[in-house]
């Protein structure tokens, strides 16, 4: 799997942990930056980059890190077809994929440390969408909400 990774100036502190977790799980990293905290980077620009990588087929999933994870998830969810969520525990990191077909994991560098970040990325990447019954029906409902917001 190809995994788009992006970090704003605050999220860069988890960069090494996230990249290492993606690679250790046997996946390819699509690096969308940044690698320094010296220059402020606005998270909406990176949300667009992650979303476009997924929507354009350059990546199947994404991991996006900002200071709290909130801005990353709010911005990424504005893009049609992107189902992003902030996760600070292992259960949410895999359950979000299994039940909600989450395709972008958002993390807060001020909330989780490198060890937990690695675990969350591993759980996120190992999970698969159940794709049955109520989970599929709910995903269809979410897609309908996307269409309503475009009109």
PDB file of C-alpha atoms in Angstrom, residues 6 26 31 115:
ATOM      1  CA  UNK A   6       2.264  14.968   5.874  1.00  0.00           C
ATOM      2  CA  UNK A  26       5.931  -2.948   4.572  1.00  0.00           C
ATOM      3  CA  UNK A  31       6.196  12.005   1.480  1.00  0.00           C
ATOM      4  CA  UNK A 115       5.747   5.199  20.671  1.00  0.00           C
TER       5      UNK A 115
END
